mmCIF file of C-alpha atoms in Angstrom:
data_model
loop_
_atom_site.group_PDB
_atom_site.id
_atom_site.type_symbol
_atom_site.label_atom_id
_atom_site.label_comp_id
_atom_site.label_asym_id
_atom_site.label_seq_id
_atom_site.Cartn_x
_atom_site.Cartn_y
_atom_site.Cartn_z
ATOM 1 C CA UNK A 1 0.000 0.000 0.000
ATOM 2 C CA UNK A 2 0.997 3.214 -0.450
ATOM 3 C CA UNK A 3 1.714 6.461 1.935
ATOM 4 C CA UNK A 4 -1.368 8.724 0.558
ATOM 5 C CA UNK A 5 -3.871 5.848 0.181
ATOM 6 C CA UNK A 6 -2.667 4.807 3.872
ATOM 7 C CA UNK A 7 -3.219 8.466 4.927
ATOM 8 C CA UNK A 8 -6.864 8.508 4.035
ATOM 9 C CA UNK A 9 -7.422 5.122 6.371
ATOM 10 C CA UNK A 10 -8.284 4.288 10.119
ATOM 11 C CA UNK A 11 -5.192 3.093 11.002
ATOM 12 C CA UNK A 12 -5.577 0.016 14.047
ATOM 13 C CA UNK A 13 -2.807 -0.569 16.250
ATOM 14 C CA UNK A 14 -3.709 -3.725 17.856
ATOM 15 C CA UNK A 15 -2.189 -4.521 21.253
ATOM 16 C CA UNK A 16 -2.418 -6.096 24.661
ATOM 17 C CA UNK A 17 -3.695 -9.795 24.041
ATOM 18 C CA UNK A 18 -4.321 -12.367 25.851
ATOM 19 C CA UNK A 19 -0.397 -13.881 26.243
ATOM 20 C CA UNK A 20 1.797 -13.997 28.774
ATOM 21 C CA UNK A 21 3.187 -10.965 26.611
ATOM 22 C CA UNK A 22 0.206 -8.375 27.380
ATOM 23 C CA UNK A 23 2.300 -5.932 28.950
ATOM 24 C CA UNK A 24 5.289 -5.749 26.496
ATOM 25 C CA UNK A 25 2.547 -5.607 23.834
ATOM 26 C CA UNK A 26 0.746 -2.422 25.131
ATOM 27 C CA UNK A 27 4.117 -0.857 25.281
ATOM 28 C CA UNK A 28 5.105 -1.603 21.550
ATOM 29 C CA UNK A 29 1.778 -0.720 20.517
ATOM 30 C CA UNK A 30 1.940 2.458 22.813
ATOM 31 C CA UNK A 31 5.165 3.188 20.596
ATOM 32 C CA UNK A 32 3.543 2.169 17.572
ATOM 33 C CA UNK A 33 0.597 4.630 17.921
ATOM 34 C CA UNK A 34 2.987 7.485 18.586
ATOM 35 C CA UNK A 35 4.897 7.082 15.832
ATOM 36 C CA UNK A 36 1.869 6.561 13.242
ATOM 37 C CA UNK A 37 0.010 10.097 14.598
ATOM 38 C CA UNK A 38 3.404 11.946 14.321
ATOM 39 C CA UNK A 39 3.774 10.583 10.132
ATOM 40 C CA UNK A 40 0.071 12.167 9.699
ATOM 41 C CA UNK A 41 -1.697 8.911 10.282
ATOM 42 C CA UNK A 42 -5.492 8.368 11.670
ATOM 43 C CA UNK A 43 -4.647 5.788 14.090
ATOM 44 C CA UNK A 44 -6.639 4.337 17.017
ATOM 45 C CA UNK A 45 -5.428 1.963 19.744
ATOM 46 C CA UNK A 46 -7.252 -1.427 20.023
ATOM 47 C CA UNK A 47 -7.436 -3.301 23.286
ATOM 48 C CA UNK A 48 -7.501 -6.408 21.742
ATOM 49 C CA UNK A 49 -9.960 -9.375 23.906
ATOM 50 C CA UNK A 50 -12.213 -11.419 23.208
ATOM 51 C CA UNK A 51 -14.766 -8.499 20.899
ATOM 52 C CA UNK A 52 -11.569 -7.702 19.163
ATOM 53 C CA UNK A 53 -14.513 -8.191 15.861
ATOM 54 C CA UNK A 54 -16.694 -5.791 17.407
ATOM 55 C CA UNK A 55 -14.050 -2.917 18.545
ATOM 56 C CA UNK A 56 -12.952 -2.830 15.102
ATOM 57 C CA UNK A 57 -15.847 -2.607 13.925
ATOM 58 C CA UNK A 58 -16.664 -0.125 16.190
ATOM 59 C CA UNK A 59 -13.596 1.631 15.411
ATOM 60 C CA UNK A 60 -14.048 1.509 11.705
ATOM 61 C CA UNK A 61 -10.418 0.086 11.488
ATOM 62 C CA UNK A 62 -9.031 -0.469 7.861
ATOM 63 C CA UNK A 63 -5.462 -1.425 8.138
ATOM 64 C CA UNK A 64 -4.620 -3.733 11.112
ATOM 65 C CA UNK A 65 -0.946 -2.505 12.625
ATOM 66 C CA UNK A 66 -0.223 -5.619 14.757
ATOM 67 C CA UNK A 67 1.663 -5.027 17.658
ATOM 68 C CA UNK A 68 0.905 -7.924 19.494
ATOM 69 C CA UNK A 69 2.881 -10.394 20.869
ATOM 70 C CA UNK A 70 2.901 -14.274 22.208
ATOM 71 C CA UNK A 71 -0.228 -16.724 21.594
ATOM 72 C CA UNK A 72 -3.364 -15.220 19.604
ATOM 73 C CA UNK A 73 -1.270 -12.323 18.450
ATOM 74 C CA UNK A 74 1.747 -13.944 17.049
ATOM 75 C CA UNK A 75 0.446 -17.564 16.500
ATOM 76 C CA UNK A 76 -1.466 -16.891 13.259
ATOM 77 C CA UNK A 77 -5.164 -16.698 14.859
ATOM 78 C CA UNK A 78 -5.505 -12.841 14.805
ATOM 79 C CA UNK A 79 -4.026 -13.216 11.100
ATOM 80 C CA UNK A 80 -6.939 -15.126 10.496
ATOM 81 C CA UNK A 81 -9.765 -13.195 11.962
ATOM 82 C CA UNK A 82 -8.422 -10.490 9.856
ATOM 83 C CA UNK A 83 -8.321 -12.388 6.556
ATOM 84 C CA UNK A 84 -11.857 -13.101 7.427
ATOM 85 C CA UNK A 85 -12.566 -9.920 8.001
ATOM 86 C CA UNK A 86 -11.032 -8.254 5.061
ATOM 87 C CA UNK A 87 -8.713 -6.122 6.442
ATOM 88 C CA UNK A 88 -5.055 -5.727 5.848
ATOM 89 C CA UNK A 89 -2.500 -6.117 8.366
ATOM 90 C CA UNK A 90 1.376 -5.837 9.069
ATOM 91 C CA UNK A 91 3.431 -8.593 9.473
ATOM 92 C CA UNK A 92 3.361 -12.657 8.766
ATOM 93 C CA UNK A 93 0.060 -14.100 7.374
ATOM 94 C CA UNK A 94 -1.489 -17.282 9.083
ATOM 95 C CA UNK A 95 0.998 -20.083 8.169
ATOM 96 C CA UNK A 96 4.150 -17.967 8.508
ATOM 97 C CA UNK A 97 2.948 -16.736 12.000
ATOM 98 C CA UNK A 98 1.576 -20.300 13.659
ATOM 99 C CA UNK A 99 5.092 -21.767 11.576
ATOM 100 C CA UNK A 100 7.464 -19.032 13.482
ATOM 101 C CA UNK A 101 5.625 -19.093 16.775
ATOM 102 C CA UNK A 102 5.625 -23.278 17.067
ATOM 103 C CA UNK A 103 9.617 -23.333 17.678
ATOM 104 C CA UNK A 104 9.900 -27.181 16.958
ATOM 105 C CA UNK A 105 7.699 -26.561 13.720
ATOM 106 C CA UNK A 106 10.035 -23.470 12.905
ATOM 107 C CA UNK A 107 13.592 -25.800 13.334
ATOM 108 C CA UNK A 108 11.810 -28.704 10.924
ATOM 109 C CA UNK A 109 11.069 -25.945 8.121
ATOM 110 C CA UNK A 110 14.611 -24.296 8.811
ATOM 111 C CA UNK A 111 16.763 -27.540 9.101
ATOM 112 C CA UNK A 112 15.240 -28.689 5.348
ATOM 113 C CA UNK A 113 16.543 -25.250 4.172
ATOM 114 C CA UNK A 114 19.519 -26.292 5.151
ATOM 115 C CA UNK A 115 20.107 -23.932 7.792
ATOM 116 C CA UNK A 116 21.673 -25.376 11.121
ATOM 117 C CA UNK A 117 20.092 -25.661 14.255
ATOM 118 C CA UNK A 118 20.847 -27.078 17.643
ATOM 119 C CA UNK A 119 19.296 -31.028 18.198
ATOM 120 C CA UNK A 120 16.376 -30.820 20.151
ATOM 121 C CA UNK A 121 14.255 -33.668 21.478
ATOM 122 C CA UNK A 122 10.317 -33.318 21.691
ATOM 123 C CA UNK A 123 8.575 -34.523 24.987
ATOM 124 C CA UNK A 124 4.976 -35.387 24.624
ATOM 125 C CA UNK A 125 2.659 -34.245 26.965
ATOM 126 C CA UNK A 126 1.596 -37.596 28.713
ATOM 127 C CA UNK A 127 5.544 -38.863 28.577
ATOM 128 C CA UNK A 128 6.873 -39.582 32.168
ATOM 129 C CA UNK A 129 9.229 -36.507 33.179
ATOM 130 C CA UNK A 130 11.906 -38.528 34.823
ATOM 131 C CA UNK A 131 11.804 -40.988 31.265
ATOM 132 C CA UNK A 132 11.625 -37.858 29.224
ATOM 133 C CA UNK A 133 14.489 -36.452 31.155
ATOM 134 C CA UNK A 134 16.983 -39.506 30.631
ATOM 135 C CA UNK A 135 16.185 -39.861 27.178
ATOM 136 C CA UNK A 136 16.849 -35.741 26.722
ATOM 137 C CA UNK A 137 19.971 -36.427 28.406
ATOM 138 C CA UNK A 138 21.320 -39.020 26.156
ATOM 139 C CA UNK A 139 20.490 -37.422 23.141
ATOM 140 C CA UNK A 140 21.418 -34.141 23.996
ATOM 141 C CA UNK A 141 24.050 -34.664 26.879
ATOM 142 C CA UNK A 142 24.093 -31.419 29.436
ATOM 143 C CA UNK A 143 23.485 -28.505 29.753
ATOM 144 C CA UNK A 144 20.355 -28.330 27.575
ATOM 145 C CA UNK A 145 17.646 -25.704 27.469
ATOM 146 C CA UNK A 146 14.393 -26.238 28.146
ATOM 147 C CA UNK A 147 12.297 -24.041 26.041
ATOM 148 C CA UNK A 148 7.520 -23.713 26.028
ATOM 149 C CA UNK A 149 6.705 -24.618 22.335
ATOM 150 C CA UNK A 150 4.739 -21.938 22.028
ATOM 151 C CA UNK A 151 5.816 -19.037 23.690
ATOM 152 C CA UNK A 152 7.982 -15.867 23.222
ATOM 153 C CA UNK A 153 10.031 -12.969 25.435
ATOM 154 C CA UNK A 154 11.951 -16.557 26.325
ATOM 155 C CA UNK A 155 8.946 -17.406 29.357
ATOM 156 C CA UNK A 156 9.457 -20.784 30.523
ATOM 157 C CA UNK A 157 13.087 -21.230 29.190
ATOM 158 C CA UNK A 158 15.978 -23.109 31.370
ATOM 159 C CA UNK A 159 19.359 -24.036 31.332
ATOM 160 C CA UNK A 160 19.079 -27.221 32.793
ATOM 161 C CA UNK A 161 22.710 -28.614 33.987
ATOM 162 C CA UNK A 162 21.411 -32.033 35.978
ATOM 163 C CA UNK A 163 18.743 -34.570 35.111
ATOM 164 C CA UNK A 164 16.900 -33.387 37.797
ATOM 165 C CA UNK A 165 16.737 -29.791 36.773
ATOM 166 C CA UNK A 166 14.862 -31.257 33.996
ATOM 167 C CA UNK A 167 12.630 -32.681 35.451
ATOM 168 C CA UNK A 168 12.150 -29.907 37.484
ATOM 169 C CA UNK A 169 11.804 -27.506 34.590
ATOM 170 C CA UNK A 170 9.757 -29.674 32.892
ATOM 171 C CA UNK A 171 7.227 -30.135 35.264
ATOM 172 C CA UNK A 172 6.797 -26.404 35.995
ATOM 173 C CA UNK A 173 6.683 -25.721 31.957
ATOM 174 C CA UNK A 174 4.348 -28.122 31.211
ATOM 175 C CA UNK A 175 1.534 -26.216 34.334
ATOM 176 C CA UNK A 176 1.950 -23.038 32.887
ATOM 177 C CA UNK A 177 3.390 -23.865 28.944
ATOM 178 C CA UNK A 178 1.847 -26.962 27.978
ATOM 179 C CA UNK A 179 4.051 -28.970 25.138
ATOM 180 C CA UNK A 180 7.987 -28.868 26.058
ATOM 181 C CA UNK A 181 11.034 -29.240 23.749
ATOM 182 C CA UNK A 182 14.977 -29.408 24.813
ATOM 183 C CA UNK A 183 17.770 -28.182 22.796
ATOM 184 C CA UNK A 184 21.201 -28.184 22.291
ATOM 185 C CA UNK A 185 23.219 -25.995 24.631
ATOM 186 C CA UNK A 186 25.389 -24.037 22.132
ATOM 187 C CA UNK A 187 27.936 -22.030 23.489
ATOM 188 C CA UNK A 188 29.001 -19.210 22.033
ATOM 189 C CA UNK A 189 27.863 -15.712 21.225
ATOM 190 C CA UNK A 190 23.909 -14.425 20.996
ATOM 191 C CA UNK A 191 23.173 -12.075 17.965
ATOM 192 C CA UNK A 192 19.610 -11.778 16.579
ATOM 193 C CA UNK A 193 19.036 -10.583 13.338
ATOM 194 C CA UNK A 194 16.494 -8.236 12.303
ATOM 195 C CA UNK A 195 15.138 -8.791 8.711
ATOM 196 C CA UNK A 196 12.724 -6.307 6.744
ATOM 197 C CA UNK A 197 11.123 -5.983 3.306
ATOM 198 C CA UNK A 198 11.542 -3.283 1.828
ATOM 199 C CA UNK A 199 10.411 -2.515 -2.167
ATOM 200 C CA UNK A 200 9.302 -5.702 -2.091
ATOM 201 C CA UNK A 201 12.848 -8.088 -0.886
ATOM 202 C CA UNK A 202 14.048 -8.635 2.311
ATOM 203 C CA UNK A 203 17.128 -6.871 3.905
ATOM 204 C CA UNK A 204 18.809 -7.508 6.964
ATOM 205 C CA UNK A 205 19.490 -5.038 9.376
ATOM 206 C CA UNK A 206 22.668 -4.829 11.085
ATOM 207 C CA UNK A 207 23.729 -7.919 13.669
ATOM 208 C CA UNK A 208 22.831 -7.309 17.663
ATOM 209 C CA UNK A 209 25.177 -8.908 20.303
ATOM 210 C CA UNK A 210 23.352 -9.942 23.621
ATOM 211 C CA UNK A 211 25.361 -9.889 26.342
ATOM 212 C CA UNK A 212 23.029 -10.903 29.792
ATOM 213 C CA UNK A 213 24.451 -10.658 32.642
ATOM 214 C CA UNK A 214 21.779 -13.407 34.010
ATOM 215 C CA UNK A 215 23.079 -16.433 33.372
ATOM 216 C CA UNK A 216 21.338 -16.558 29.965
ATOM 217 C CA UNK A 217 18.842 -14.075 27.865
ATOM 218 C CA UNK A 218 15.814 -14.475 30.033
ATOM 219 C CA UNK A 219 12.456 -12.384 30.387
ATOM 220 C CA UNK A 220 14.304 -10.783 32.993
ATOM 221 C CA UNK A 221 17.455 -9.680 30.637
ATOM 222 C CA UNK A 222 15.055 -8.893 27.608
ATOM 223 C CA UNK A 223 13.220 -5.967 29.626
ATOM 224 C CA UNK A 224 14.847 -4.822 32.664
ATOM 225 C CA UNK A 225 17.312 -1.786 31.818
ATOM 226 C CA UNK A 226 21.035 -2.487 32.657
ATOM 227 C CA UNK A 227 20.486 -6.381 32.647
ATOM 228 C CA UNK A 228 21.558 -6.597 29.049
ATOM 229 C CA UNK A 229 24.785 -5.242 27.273
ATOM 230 C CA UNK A 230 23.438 -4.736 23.679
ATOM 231 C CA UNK A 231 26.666 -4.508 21.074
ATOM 232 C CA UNK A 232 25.898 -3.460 17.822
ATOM 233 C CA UNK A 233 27.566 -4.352 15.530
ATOM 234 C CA UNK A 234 27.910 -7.712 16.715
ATOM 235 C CA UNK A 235 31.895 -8.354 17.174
ATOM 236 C CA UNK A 236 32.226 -10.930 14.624
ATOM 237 C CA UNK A 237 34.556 -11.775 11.805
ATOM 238 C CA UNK A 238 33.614 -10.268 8.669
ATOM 239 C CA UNK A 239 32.628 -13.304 6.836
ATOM 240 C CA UNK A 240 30.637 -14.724 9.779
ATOM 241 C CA UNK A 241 28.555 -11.534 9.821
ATOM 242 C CA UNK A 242 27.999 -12.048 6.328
ATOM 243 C CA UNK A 243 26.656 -15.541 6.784
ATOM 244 C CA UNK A 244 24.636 -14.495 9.592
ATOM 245 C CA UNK A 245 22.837 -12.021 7.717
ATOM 246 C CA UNK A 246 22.402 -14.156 4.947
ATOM 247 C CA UNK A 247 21.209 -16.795 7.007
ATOM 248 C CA UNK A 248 18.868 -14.651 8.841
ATOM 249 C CA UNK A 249 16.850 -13.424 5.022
ATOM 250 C CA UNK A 250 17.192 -17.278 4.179
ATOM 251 C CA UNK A 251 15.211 -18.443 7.442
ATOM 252 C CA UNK A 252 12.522 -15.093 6.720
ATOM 253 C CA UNK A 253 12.081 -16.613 3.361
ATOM 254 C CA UNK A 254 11.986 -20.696 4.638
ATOM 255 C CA UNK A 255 9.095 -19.547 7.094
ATOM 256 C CA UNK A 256 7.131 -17.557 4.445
ATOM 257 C CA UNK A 257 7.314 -14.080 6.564
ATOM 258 C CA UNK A 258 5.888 -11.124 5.030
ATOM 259 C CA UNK A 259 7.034 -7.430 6.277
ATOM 260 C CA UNK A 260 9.569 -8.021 9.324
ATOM 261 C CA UNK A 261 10.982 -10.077 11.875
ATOM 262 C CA UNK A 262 13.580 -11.014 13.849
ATOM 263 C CA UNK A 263 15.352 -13.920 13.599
ATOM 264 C CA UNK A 264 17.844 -15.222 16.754
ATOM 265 C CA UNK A 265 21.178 -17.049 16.481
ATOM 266 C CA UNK A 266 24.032 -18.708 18.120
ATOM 267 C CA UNK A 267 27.558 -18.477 16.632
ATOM 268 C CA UNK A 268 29.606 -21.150 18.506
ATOM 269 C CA UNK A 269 33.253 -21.048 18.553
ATOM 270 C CA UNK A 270 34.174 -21.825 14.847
ATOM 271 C CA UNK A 271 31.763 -18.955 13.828
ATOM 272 C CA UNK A 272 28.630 -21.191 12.962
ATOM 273 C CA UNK A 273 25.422 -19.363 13.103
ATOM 274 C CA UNK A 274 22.971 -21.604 14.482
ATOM 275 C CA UNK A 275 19.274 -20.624 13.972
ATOM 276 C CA UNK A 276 17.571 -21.020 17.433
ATOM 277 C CA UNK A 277 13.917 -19.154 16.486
ATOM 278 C CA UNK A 278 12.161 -16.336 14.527
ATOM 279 C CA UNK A 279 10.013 -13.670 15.925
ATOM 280 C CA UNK A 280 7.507 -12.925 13.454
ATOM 281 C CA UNK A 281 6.071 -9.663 15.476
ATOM 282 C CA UNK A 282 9.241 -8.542 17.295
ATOM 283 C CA UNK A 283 9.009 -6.092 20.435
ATOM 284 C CA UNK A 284 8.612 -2.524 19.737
ATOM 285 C CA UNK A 285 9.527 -1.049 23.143
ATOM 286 C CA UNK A 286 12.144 1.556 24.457
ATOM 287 C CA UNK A 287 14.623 -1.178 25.222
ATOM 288 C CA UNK A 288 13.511 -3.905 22.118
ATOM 289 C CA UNK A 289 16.369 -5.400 19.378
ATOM 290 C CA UNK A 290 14.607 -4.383 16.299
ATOM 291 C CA UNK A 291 14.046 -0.542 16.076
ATOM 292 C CA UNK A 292 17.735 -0.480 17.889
ATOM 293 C CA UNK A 293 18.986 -2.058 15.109
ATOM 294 C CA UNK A 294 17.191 -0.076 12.735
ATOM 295 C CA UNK A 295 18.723 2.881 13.878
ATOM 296 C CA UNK A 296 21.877 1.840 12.930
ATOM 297 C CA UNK A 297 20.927 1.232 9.581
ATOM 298 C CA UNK A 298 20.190 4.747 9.714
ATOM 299 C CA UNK A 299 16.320 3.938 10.210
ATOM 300 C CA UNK A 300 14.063 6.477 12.862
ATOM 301 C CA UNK A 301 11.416 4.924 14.373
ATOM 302 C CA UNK A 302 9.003 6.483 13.176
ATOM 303 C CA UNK A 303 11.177 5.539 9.484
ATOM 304 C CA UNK A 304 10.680 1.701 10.780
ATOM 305 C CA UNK A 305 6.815 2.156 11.798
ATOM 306 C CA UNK A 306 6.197 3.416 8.887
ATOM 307 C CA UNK A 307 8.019 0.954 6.635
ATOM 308 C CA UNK A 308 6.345 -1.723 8.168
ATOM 309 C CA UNK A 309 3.473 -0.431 7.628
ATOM 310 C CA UNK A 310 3.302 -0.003 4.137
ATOM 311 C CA UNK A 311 3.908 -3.705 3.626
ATOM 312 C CA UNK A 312 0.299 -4.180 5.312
ATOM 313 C CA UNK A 313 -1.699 -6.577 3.275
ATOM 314 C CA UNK A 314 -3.941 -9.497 3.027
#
């Protein structure tokens, strides 16, 4: 879509939810809304629940800017009411988003791309923890983390270093997750790549290094100010960075994402970059990866807002 036909429309920034995510949500969408009323746009800020149908109705929303995170935002079924619906929206359509937010359905799709990514071993959800947890351990030896399958802002991951951490872990994931996965611990540096389409292909932004001073890049790390030592560009050899990046458009395109995402890495020590997940509705916020590493491609926020927006669609 373009900038003056956009300009004429009621503009919906949908945020909040129903995830674990709600609150990061209503602060990228508080972000979101800013930005979109100081390029000239008629936007309005949707609570989304349960009448999400009826408030945009109510609203008279036309384009959909989703700023939602976590399950029913992220997972494809908000894509869907919209398709329904008839109205255009930012980001991933239905199979992209449920593909990126399942992480063991994301690794398949990725690892027959030919794209690397750490082992992992899927526990069913009637499987006998202390059984699951051997069998994790022999196929993945330790540490492993312990990750929700559906889930995002890293709730309900673990580094699990004993058998009984697992099963620990895994018991406490499955009450609040549901379905469990381990992976591979990789050691080694965290980067996460931003990726976004722009006149049409995909580009990706510069690399981010994490740095966590928790023992790993938790919930805690991702959005608490001074947890996190954010190094951009990421210090790594020039050809790895390359690879990285090219990895990181080749994953955007495996999943079938439309507009923008994020996608996360490890590089271990021979300078592999190992795809770990994709974020197909990344955080917005003061302190999120994306617009940080827009601005180093020379990208405003309100230049990244609205260049997500125009890829809106159907």
């Amino acid at each position: 879509m373009d900038r003056e036909s956009l300009k004429k429309k009621t503009i919906g920034v949908l945020m909040g939810g129903l995830s674990g995510e709600r609150e990061i949500s209503l602060r990228s969408g508080e972000n979101c809304y800013r930005a979109l009323v100081a390029r000239g746009y008629r936007a309005v800020k949707i609570d989304v629940q349960r009448d999400v149908a009826q408030e945009l109705a109510r609203a008279g929303v036309e384009v959909a800017f989703l700023a939602l995170h976590g399950r029913y935002g992220e997972d494809g079924a908000i894509q869907g009411l919209l398709t329904i619906l008839g109205i255009p929206y930012t980001g991933s359509g239905v199979l992209a988003s449920a593909l990126g937010m399942n992480k063991v359905a994301a690794k398949k799709v990725v690892r027959g791309s030919g794209l690397p990514t750490p082992d992992y071993v899927e526990v069913s959800a009637h499987e006998d923890t202390g059984a699951a947890a051997l069998r994790v351990e022999a196929r993945l030896g330790l540490p492993v983390m312990l990750k929700p399958v559906e889930e995002g802002s890293s709730l309900g991951v673990a580094k699990c270093k004993t058998v009984e951490e697992i099963v620990i872990d895994l018991e406490a994931g499955r009450r609040s997750y549901g379905a469990m996965f381990a992976e591979r611990f990789v050691s080694g540096q965290e980067i996460t790549v931003g990726v976004i389409e722009r006149d049409g292909r995909p580009e990706a932004l510069p690399i981010l290094e994490l740095v966590p001073k928790n023992e790993f890049y938790d919930y805690e790390a991702k959005y608490t100010e001074g947890l996190t030592d954010f190094i951009l560009p990421a210090r790594l050899a020039p050809a790895v960075y390359r690879e990285a990046q090219v990895a990181a458009v080749k994953a955007f395109e495996a999943i079938g994402c439309r507009g923008y995402a994020r996608v996360d890495m490890m590089v271990d020590a021979e300078g592999v970059p190992w795809f770990v997940e994709i974020n197909t509705l990344p955080g917005m916020t003061d302190l999120s990866d994306l617009p940080a590493q827009a601005r180093a491609a020379g990208l405003s926020y309100e230049d990244l807002v609205e260049a997500i927006l125009l890829t809106a669609s159907l």
